[in-house]
PDB file of C-alpha atoms in Angstrom:
ATOM      1  CA  UNK A 422      14.582  88.309  69.517  1.00 55.00           C
ATOM      2  CA  UNK A 423      11.900  89.993  71.525  1.00 69.00           C
ATOM      3  CA  UNK A 424       8.122  89.951  71.496  1.00 92.00           C
ATOM      4  CA  UNK A 425       6.286  87.750  69.053  1.00 95.00           C
ATOM      5  CA  UNK A 426       7.965  86.619  65.848  1.00 95.00           C
ATOM      6  CA  UNK A 427       6.449  84.922  62.844  1.00 96.00           C
ATOM      7  CA  UNK A 428       8.008  83.113  59.902  1.00 97.00           C
ATOM      8  CA  UNK A 429       7.845  83.271  57.030  1.00 96.00           C
ATOM      9  CA  UNK A 430       6.718  86.852  56.523  1.00 95.00           C
ATOM     10  CA  UNK A 431       5.460  86.098  53.030  1.00 95.00           C
ATOM     11  CA  UNK A 432       4.344  82.808  51.491  1.00 96.00           C
ATOM     12  CA  UNK A 433       3.012  81.875  48.082  1.00 95.00           C
ATOM     13  CA  UNK A 434       1.634  78.380  47.680  1.00 92.00           C
ATOM     14  CA  UNK A 435      -0.392  76.321  45.267  1.00 90.00           C
ATOM     15  CA  UNK A 436      -3.623  74.657  46.268  1.00 88.00           C
ATOM     16  CA  UNK A 437      -1.971  71.235  46.442  1.00 87.00           C
ATOM     17  CA  UNK A 438       0.991  72.312  48.571  1.00 88.00           C
ATOM     18  CA  UNK A 439       1.559  71.693  52.246  1.00 93.00           C
ATOM     19  CA  UNK A 440       3.219  74.421  54.255  1.00 95.00           C
ATOM     20  CA  UNK A 441       3.495  75.538  57.860  1.00 97.00           C
ATOM     21  CA  UNK A 442       3.461  78.919  59.540  1.00 98.00           C
ATOM     22  CA  UNK A 443       5.532  79.352  62.661  1.00 98.00           C
ATOM     23  CA  UNK A 444       5.049  81.666  65.616  1.00 98.00           C
ATOM     24  CA  UNK A 445       7.357  82.113  68.571  1.00 97.00           C
ATOM     25  CA  UNK A 446       6.790  84.279  71.612  1.00 97.00           C
ATOM     26  CA  UNK A 447       9.589  85.483  73.876  1.00 95.00           C
ATOM     27  CA  UNK A 448       7.357  87.033  76.534  1.00 94.00           C
ATOM     28  CA  UNK A 449       6.880  84.083  78.885  1.00 93.00           C
ATOM     29  CA  UNK A 450       3.178  83.927  78.092  1.00 93.00           C
ATOM     30  CA  UNK A 451       0.986  80.864  78.478  1.00 92.00           C
ATOM     31  CA  UNK A 452      -1.655  81.509  75.811  1.00 92.00           C
ATOM     32  CA  UNK A 453      -1.263  81.811  72.042  1.00 94.00           C
ATOM     33  CA  UNK A 454      -3.670  82.658  69.238  1.00 94.00           C
ATOM     34  CA  UNK A 455      -4.060  82.493  65.476  1.00 95.00           C
ATOM     35  CA  UNK A 456      -6.039  85.214  63.701  1.00 94.00           C
ATOM     36  CA  UNK A 457      -6.926  85.678  60.050  1.00 95.00           C
ATOM     37  CA  UNK A 458      -7.056  89.159  58.557  1.00 92.00           C
ATOM     38  CA  UNK A 459      -8.694  89.364  55.150  1.00 91.00           C
ATOM     39  CA  UNK A 460      -9.242  92.469  53.103  1.00 83.00           C
ATOM     40  CA  UNK A 461     -12.382  94.343  54.117  1.00 75.00           C
ATOM     41  CA  UNK A 462     -13.315  91.858  56.851  1.00 81.00           C
ATOM     42  CA  UNK A 463     -12.892  92.088  60.613  1.00 81.00           C
ATOM     43  CA  UNK A 464     -10.121  90.168  62.252  1.00 88.00           C
ATOM     44  CA  UNK A 465     -11.205  86.573  62.747  1.00 89.00           C
ATOM     45  CA  UNK A 466     -10.026  84.517  65.687  1.00 90.00           C
ATOM     46  CA  UNK A 467      -9.151  81.029  64.482  1.00 93.00           C
ATOM     47  CA  UNK A 468      -7.603  79.135  67.382  1.00 92.00           C
ATOM     48  CA  UNK A 469      -6.697  79.687  71.008  1.00 91.00           C
ATOM     49  CA  UNK A 470      -4.217  77.659  73.009  1.00 91.00           C
ATOM     50  CA  UNK A 471      -3.922  78.054  76.754  1.00 86.00           C
ATOM     51  CA  UNK A 472      -1.272  76.059  78.617  1.00 82.00           C
ATOM     52  CA  UNK A 473      -0.644  74.171  75.372  1.00 79.00           C
ATOM     53  CA  UNK A 474      -4.218  72.937  75.125  1.00 80.00           C
ATOM     54  CA  UNK A 475      -6.576  74.097  72.424  1.00 81.00           C
ATOM     55  CA  UNK A 476      -9.397  75.924  74.165  1.00 79.00           C
ATOM     56  CA  UNK A 477     -11.115  77.485  71.177  1.00 75.00           C
ATOM     57  CA  UNK A 478     -11.638  76.537  67.564  1.00 74.00           C
ATOM     58  CA  UNK A 479     -13.896  78.947  65.743  1.00 75.00           C
ATOM     59  CA  UNK A 480     -15.321  76.681  63.059  1.00 82.00           C
ATOM     60  CA  UNK A 481     -12.125  76.726  61.073  1.00 91.00           C
ATOM     61  CA  UNK A 482     -11.920  74.334  58.085  1.00 92.00           C
ATOM     62  CA  UNK A 483      -9.833  71.239  58.634  1.00 92.00           C
ATOM     63  CA  UNK A 484      -7.349  72.331  55.966  1.00 94.00           C
ATOM     64  CA  UNK A 485      -5.953  74.526  58.767  1.00 95.00           C
ATOM     65  CA  UNK A 486      -4.342  72.455  61.501  1.00 94.00           C
ATOM     66  CA  UNK A 487      -2.758  74.147  64.536  1.00 95.00           C
ATOM     67  CA  UNK A 488      -0.059  72.700  66.725  1.00 95.00           C
ATOM     68  CA  UNK A 489       1.291  74.006  70.021  1.00 94.00           C
ATOM     69  CA  UNK A 490       4.264  71.857  71.105  1.00 94.00           C
ATOM     70  CA  UNK A 491       5.131  74.127  74.043  1.00 93.00           C
ATOM     71  CA  UNK A 492       4.099  77.464  75.484  1.00 91.00           C
ATOM     72  CA  UNK A 493       6.546  79.408  73.322  1.00 95.00           C
ATOM     73  CA  UNK A 494       5.748  77.961  69.907  1.00 96.00           C
ATOM     74  CA  UNK A 495       2.653  77.777  67.766  1.00 97.00           C
ATOM     75  CA  UNK A 496       2.329  76.381  64.268  1.00 97.00           C
ATOM     76  CA  UNK A 497      -0.382  76.516  61.654  1.00 97.00           C
ATOM     77  CA  UNK A 498      -0.155  73.656  59.181  1.00 97.00           C
ATOM     78  CA  UNK A 499      -1.742  74.330  55.819  1.00 96.00           C
ATOM     79  CA  UNK A 500      -2.833  71.829  53.177  1.00 93.00           C
ATOM     80  CA  UNK A 501      -5.055  71.937  50.110  1.00 93.00           C
ATOM     81  CA  UNK A 502      -5.899  75.579  50.649  1.00 93.00           C
ATOM     82  CA  UNK A 503      -8.238  77.620  48.479  1.00 94.00           C
ATOM     83  CA  UNK A 504      -7.585  81.021  46.920  1.00 93.00           C
ATOM     84  CA  UNK A 505     -10.019  82.593  49.400  1.00 93.00           C
ATOM     85  CA  UNK A 506      -7.634  81.566  52.180  1.00 95.00           C
ATOM     86  CA  UNK A 507      -5.222  84.240  50.992  1.00 95.00           C
ATOM     87  CA  UNK A 508      -4.875  86.664  53.886  1.00 95.00           C
ATOM     88  CA  UNK A 509      -2.585  87.973  56.595  1.00 94.00           C
ATOM     89  CA  UNK A 510      -2.265  85.403  59.384  1.00 96.00           C
ATOM     90  CA  UNK A 511      -1.486  86.939  62.728  1.00 96.00           C
ATOM     91  CA  UNK A 512      -0.204  85.215  65.811  1.00 96.00           C
ATOM     92  CA  UNK A 513      -0.645  86.659  69.275  1.00 95.00           C
ATOM     93  CA  UNK A 514       0.198  85.708  72.832  1.00 94.00           C
ATOM     94  CA  UNK A 515      -0.932  86.702  76.317  1.00 91.00           C
ATOM     95  CA  UNK A 516      -0.545  85.736  79.942  1.00 90.00           C
ATOM     96  CA  UNK A 517      -3.811  84.033  80.773  1.00 81.00           C
ATOM     97  CA  UNK A 518      -4.687  84.647  84.405  1.00 76.00           C
ATOM     98  CA  UNK A 519      -8.397  83.963  84.021  1.00 70.00           C
ATOM     99  CA  UNK A 520      -9.224  87.581  84.887  1.00 67.00           C
ATOM    100  CA  UNK A 521     -10.226  88.594  81.375  1.00 62.00           C
ATOM    101  CA  UNK A 522      -7.991  91.659  81.306  1.00 60.00           C
ATOM    102  CA  UNK A 523      -4.896  90.221  79.703  1.00 79.00           C
ATOM    103  CA  UNK A 524      -3.375  92.113  76.820  1.00 86.00           C
ATOM    104  CA  UNK A 525      -2.634  90.220  73.651  1.00 90.00           C
ATOM    105  CA  UNK A 526       0.625  90.992  71.862  1.00 92.00           C
ATOM    106  CA  UNK A 527       0.777  90.397  68.136  1.00 93.00           C
ATOM    107  CA  UNK A 528       3.448  89.286  65.730  1.00 94.00           C
ATOM    108  CA  UNK A 529       4.041  90.960  62.357  1.00 93.00           C
ATOM    109  CA  UNK A 530       1.997  88.376  60.481  1.00 94.00           C
ATOM    110  CA  UNK A 531       2.536  86.062  57.526  1.00 96.00           C
ATOM    111  CA  UNK A 532       1.132  87.327  54.237  1.00 95.00           C
ATOM    112  CA  UNK A 533      -0.209  84.231  52.471  1.00 96.00           C
ATOM    113  CA  UNK A 534      -1.153  84.043  48.814  1.00 95.00           C
ATOM    114  CA  UNK A 535      -2.808  80.885  47.521  1.00 94.00           C
ATOM    115  CA  UNK A 536      -2.707  80.452  43.766  1.00 92.00           C
TER     116      UNK A 536
ATOM    117  CA  UNK B 415     -22.861  88.271  71.886  1.00 82.00           C
ATOM    118  CA  UNK B 416     -20.079  90.803  72.093  1.00 87.00           C
ATOM    119  CA  UNK B 417     -19.491  93.281  69.290  1.00 92.00           C
ATOM    120  CA  UNK B 418     -17.490  96.398  68.488  1.00 94.00           C
ATOM    121  CA  UNK B 419     -18.519  99.098  66.038  1.00 95.00           C
ATOM    122  CA  UNK B 420     -16.078 101.626  64.647  1.00 94.00           C
ATOM    123  CA  UNK B 421     -16.552 104.486  62.273  1.00 88.00           C
ATOM    124  CA  UNK B 422     -15.685 103.507  58.755  1.00 83.00           C
ATOM    125  CA  UNK B 423     -12.751 105.137  57.081  1.00 86.00           C
ATOM    126  CA  UNK B 424     -10.758 106.251  55.486  1.00 93.00           C
ATOM    127  CA  UNK B 425     -10.259 109.318  57.596  1.00 96.00           C
ATOM    128  CA  UNK B 426      -8.083 111.840  55.798  1.00 97.00           C
ATOM    129  CA  UNK B 427      -6.727 114.847  57.601  1.00 96.00           C
ATOM    130  CA  UNK B 428      -3.832 117.255  57.574  1.00 97.00           C
ATOM    131  CA  UNK B 429      -0.843 117.235  59.862  1.00 97.00           C
ATOM    132  CA  UNK B 430      -1.517 118.855  63.266  1.00 96.00           C
ATOM    133  CA  UNK B 431      -5.276 118.295  62.919  1.00 97.00           C
ATOM    134  CA  UNK B 432      -7.383 116.809  65.706  1.00 97.00           C
ATOM    135  CA  UNK B 433      -8.282 113.154  65.305  1.00 97.00           C
ATOM    136  CA  UNK B 434     -11.287 111.342  66.734  1.00 97.00           C
ATOM    137  CA  UNK B 435     -12.210 107.751  65.928  1.00 97.00           C
ATOM    138  CA  UNK B 436     -15.496 106.640  67.394  1.00 97.00           C
ATOM    139  CA  UNK B 437     -15.888 103.206  68.940  1.00 97.00           C
ATOM    140  CA  UNK B 438     -18.934 101.735  70.654  1.00 97.00           C
ATOM    141  CA  UNK B 439     -19.379  98.274  72.006  1.00 96.00           C
ATOM    142  CA  UNK B 440     -21.901  95.716  73.142  1.00 94.00           C
ATOM    143  CA  UNK B 441     -20.843  93.238  75.778  1.00 91.00           C
ATOM    144  CA  UNK B 442     -22.037  91.272  78.738  1.00 82.00           C
ATOM    145  CA  UNK B 443     -20.341  91.989  82.007  1.00 81.00           C
ATOM    146  CA  UNK B 444     -17.453  94.382  82.316  1.00 84.00           C
ATOM    147  CA  UNK B 445     -15.053  94.052  79.414  1.00 91.00           C
ATOM    148  CA  UNK B 446     -11.591  95.485  79.044  1.00 91.00           C
ATOM    149  CA  UNK B 447     -11.221  97.817  76.076  1.00 94.00           C
ATOM    150  CA  UNK B 448      -8.262  98.224  73.758  1.00 95.00           C
ATOM    151  CA  UNK B 449      -7.024 100.224  70.825  1.00 97.00           C
ATOM    152  CA  UNK B 450      -4.566  98.545  68.503  1.00 96.00           C
ATOM    153  CA  UNK B 451      -2.729 100.177  65.600  1.00 96.00           C
ATOM    154  CA  UNK B 452      -1.504  98.506  62.429  1.00 93.00           C
ATOM    155  CA  UNK B 453       1.110 100.363  60.402  1.00 92.00           C
ATOM    156  CA  UNK B 454       1.495  99.456  56.721  1.00 87.00           C
ATOM    157  CA  UNK B 455       2.966  96.003  56.255  1.00 81.00           C
ATOM    158  CA  UNK B 456       3.063  95.222  59.951  1.00 85.00           C
ATOM    159  CA  UNK B 457       1.082  93.348  62.578  1.00 87.00           C
ATOM    160  CA  UNK B 458      -1.051  94.881  65.301  1.00 91.00           C
ATOM    161  CA  UNK B 459       0.513  96.850  68.116  1.00 92.00           C
ATOM    162  CA  UNK B 460      -1.238  97.660  71.353  1.00 93.00           C
ATOM    163  CA  UNK B 461      -1.758 101.412  71.510  1.00 96.00           C
ATOM    164  CA  UNK B 462      -3.637 101.769  74.787  1.00 96.00           C
ATOM    165  CA  UNK B 463      -6.155 100.049  77.002  1.00 95.00           C
ATOM    166  CA  UNK B 464      -8.603 100.584  79.847  1.00 95.00           C
ATOM    167  CA  UNK B 465      -9.887  97.896  82.151  1.00 91.00           C
ATOM    168  CA  UNK B 466     -12.750  99.562  84.018  1.00 91.00           C
ATOM    169  CA  UNK B 467     -15.275 102.360  83.709  1.00 93.00           C
ATOM    170  CA  UNK B 468     -13.881 105.916  83.665  1.00 95.00           C
ATOM    171  CA  UNK B 469     -10.328 104.662  83.150  1.00 95.00           C
ATOM    172  CA  UNK B 470      -8.368 106.681  80.612  1.00 97.00           C
ATOM    173  CA  UNK B 471      -5.777 104.920  78.500  1.00 96.00           C
ATOM    174  CA  UNK B 472      -3.060 107.037  76.918  1.00 97.00           C
ATOM    175  CA  UNK B 473       0.038 106.519  74.818  1.00 96.00           C
ATOM    176  CA  UNK B 474       1.984 108.458  72.180  1.00 94.00           C
ATOM    177  CA  UNK B 475      -0.387 111.408  72.492  1.00 96.00           C
ATOM    178  CA  UNK B 476      -3.467 109.249  71.977  1.00 98.00           C
ATOM    179  CA  UNK B 477      -6.177 109.003  74.613  1.00 98.00           C
ATOM    180  CA  UNK B 478      -9.397 107.059  75.110  1.00 98.00           C
ATOM    181  CA  UNK B 479     -11.775 107.010  78.071  1.00 98.00           C
ATOM    182  CA  UNK B 480     -13.886 103.989  79.014  1.00 97.00           C
ATOM    183  CA  UNK B 481     -17.457 105.330  79.121  1.00 96.00           C
ATOM    184  CA  UNK B 482     -19.785 102.690  80.479  1.00 93.00           C
ATOM    185  CA  UNK B 483     -22.879 104.905  80.331  1.00 94.00           C
ATOM    186  CA  UNK B 484     -22.479 105.367  76.573  1.00 95.00           C
ATOM    187  CA  UNK B 485     -20.644 102.045  75.963  1.00 96.00           C
ATOM    188  CA  UNK B 486     -17.955 103.936  74.114  1.00 97.00           C
ATOM    189  CA  UNK B 487     -14.175 104.114  73.901  1.00 98.00           C
ATOM    190  CA  UNK B 488     -13.428 106.888  71.420  1.00 98.00           C
ATOM    191  CA  UNK B 489      -9.820 107.442  70.404  1.00 98.00           C
ATOM    192  CA  UNK B 490      -8.477 111.011  70.250  1.00 98.00           C
ATOM    193  CA  UNK B 491      -5.241 112.760  69.433  1.00 98.00           C
ATOM    194  CA  UNK B 492      -4.827 116.496  69.552  1.00 96.00           C
ATOM    195  CA  UNK B 493      -2.253 116.947  66.792  1.00 95.00           C
ATOM    196  CA  UNK B 494      -1.596 114.143  64.344  1.00 97.00           C
ATOM    197  CA  UNK B 495       1.548 113.556  62.340  1.00 97.00           C
ATOM    198  CA  UNK B 496       2.174 111.848  59.041  1.00 96.00           C
ATOM    199  CA  UNK B 497       3.640 108.924  60.980  1.00 95.00           C
ATOM    200  CA  UNK B 498       0.202 108.325  62.558  1.00 97.00           C
ATOM    201  CA  UNK B 499      -1.107 107.079  59.213  1.00 96.00           C
ATOM    202  CA  UNK B 500      -2.261 103.543  59.943  1.00 96.00           C
ATOM    203  CA  UNK B 501      -5.302 101.374  60.567  1.00 95.00           C
ATOM    204  CA  UNK B 502      -6.740 101.631  64.081  1.00 97.00           C
ATOM    205  CA  UNK B 503      -8.703  98.795  65.666  1.00 96.00           C
ATOM    206  CA  UNK B 504     -10.939  99.042  68.695  1.00 96.00           C
ATOM    207  CA  UNK B 505     -11.365  95.787  70.609  1.00 94.00           C
ATOM    208  CA  UNK B 506     -12.931  94.395  73.733  1.00 92.00           C
ATOM    209  CA  UNK B 507     -12.138  91.439  75.927  1.00 88.00           C
ATOM    210  CA  UNK B 508     -14.743  89.994  78.211  1.00 81.00           C
ATOM    211  CA  UNK B 509     -14.293  86.888  80.353  1.00 73.00           C
ATOM    212  CA  UNK B 510     -12.207  84.247  78.636  1.00 70.00           C
ATOM    213  CA  UNK B 511      -9.560  84.566  75.977  1.00 65.00           C
ATOM    214  CA  UNK B 512     -11.532  85.966  73.090  1.00 78.00           C
ATOM    215  CA  UNK B 513     -10.680  89.443  71.806  1.00 85.00           C
ATOM    216  CA  UNK B 514     -13.486  90.950  69.701  1.00 89.00           C
ATOM    217  CA  UNK B 515     -12.348  93.510  67.139  1.00 92.00           C
ATOM    218  CA  UNK B 516     -14.062  96.283  65.283  1.00 93.00           C
ATOM    219  CA  UNK B 517     -13.636  96.523  61.545  1.00 91.00           C
ATOM    220  CA  UNK B 518     -10.746  98.954  61.709  1.00 93.00           C
ATOM    221  CA  UNK B 519     -10.493 102.602  60.660  1.00 95.00           C
ATOM    222  CA  UNK B 520      -7.863 103.667  58.166  1.00 95.00           C
ATOM    223  CA  UNK B 521      -6.337 107.052  58.921  1.00 97.00           C
ATOM    224  CA  UNK B 522      -4.312 108.977  56.369  1.00 96.00           C
ATOM    225  CA  UNK B 523      -2.453 112.072  57.507  1.00 97.00           C
ATOM    226  CA  UNK B 524      -1.213 114.372  54.757  1.00 96.00           C
ATOM    227  CA  UNK B 525       1.684 116.796  55.216  1.00 93.00           C
TER     228      UNK B 525
END
């Protein structure tokens, strides 16, 4: 596997379910990100992890819970979601050097549908 | 705060036509600028980038020049193909980790 992978690619869940999205990067990067892409809305940054510590949380509801066990893996745990949470969830990674020029590389996304 | 404004799509054009997608930005400091492309059913792929004023990013026949005086980073391609049909996102990255995206421009190239 190369680049950034995400599983599952598609997920349908009920509002009472608990599920997790997984992201894995094979690029040796030290920063990982979760984004939400909804129809007709700009990409929204949800969480940023740098060196396995959460450095940004953009007012995301607590029903979304991220976890970064090591620099290669990032999870997004989902529970009691709402239908408006249906979206494409994108993971990205970068090599954070503190210079502000690092390129973020994206995975293919998980298409989530909440019924 | 930082922001990116792109022309709204969809942009529909014929194969071999010239493509321009306008992008302007507002940012403090000296951001890096990016164009990402999203093909149907896929995630975002980096298309090109520029890290300082007057830099030109290029890839796959696409070009964009970092214009600080007009705070713009317009994307151009001289002769598009059907396979260029996608959504194009302009983005900026200032100090820190945050990448600020424009709303995306859908491009449809017809044979």
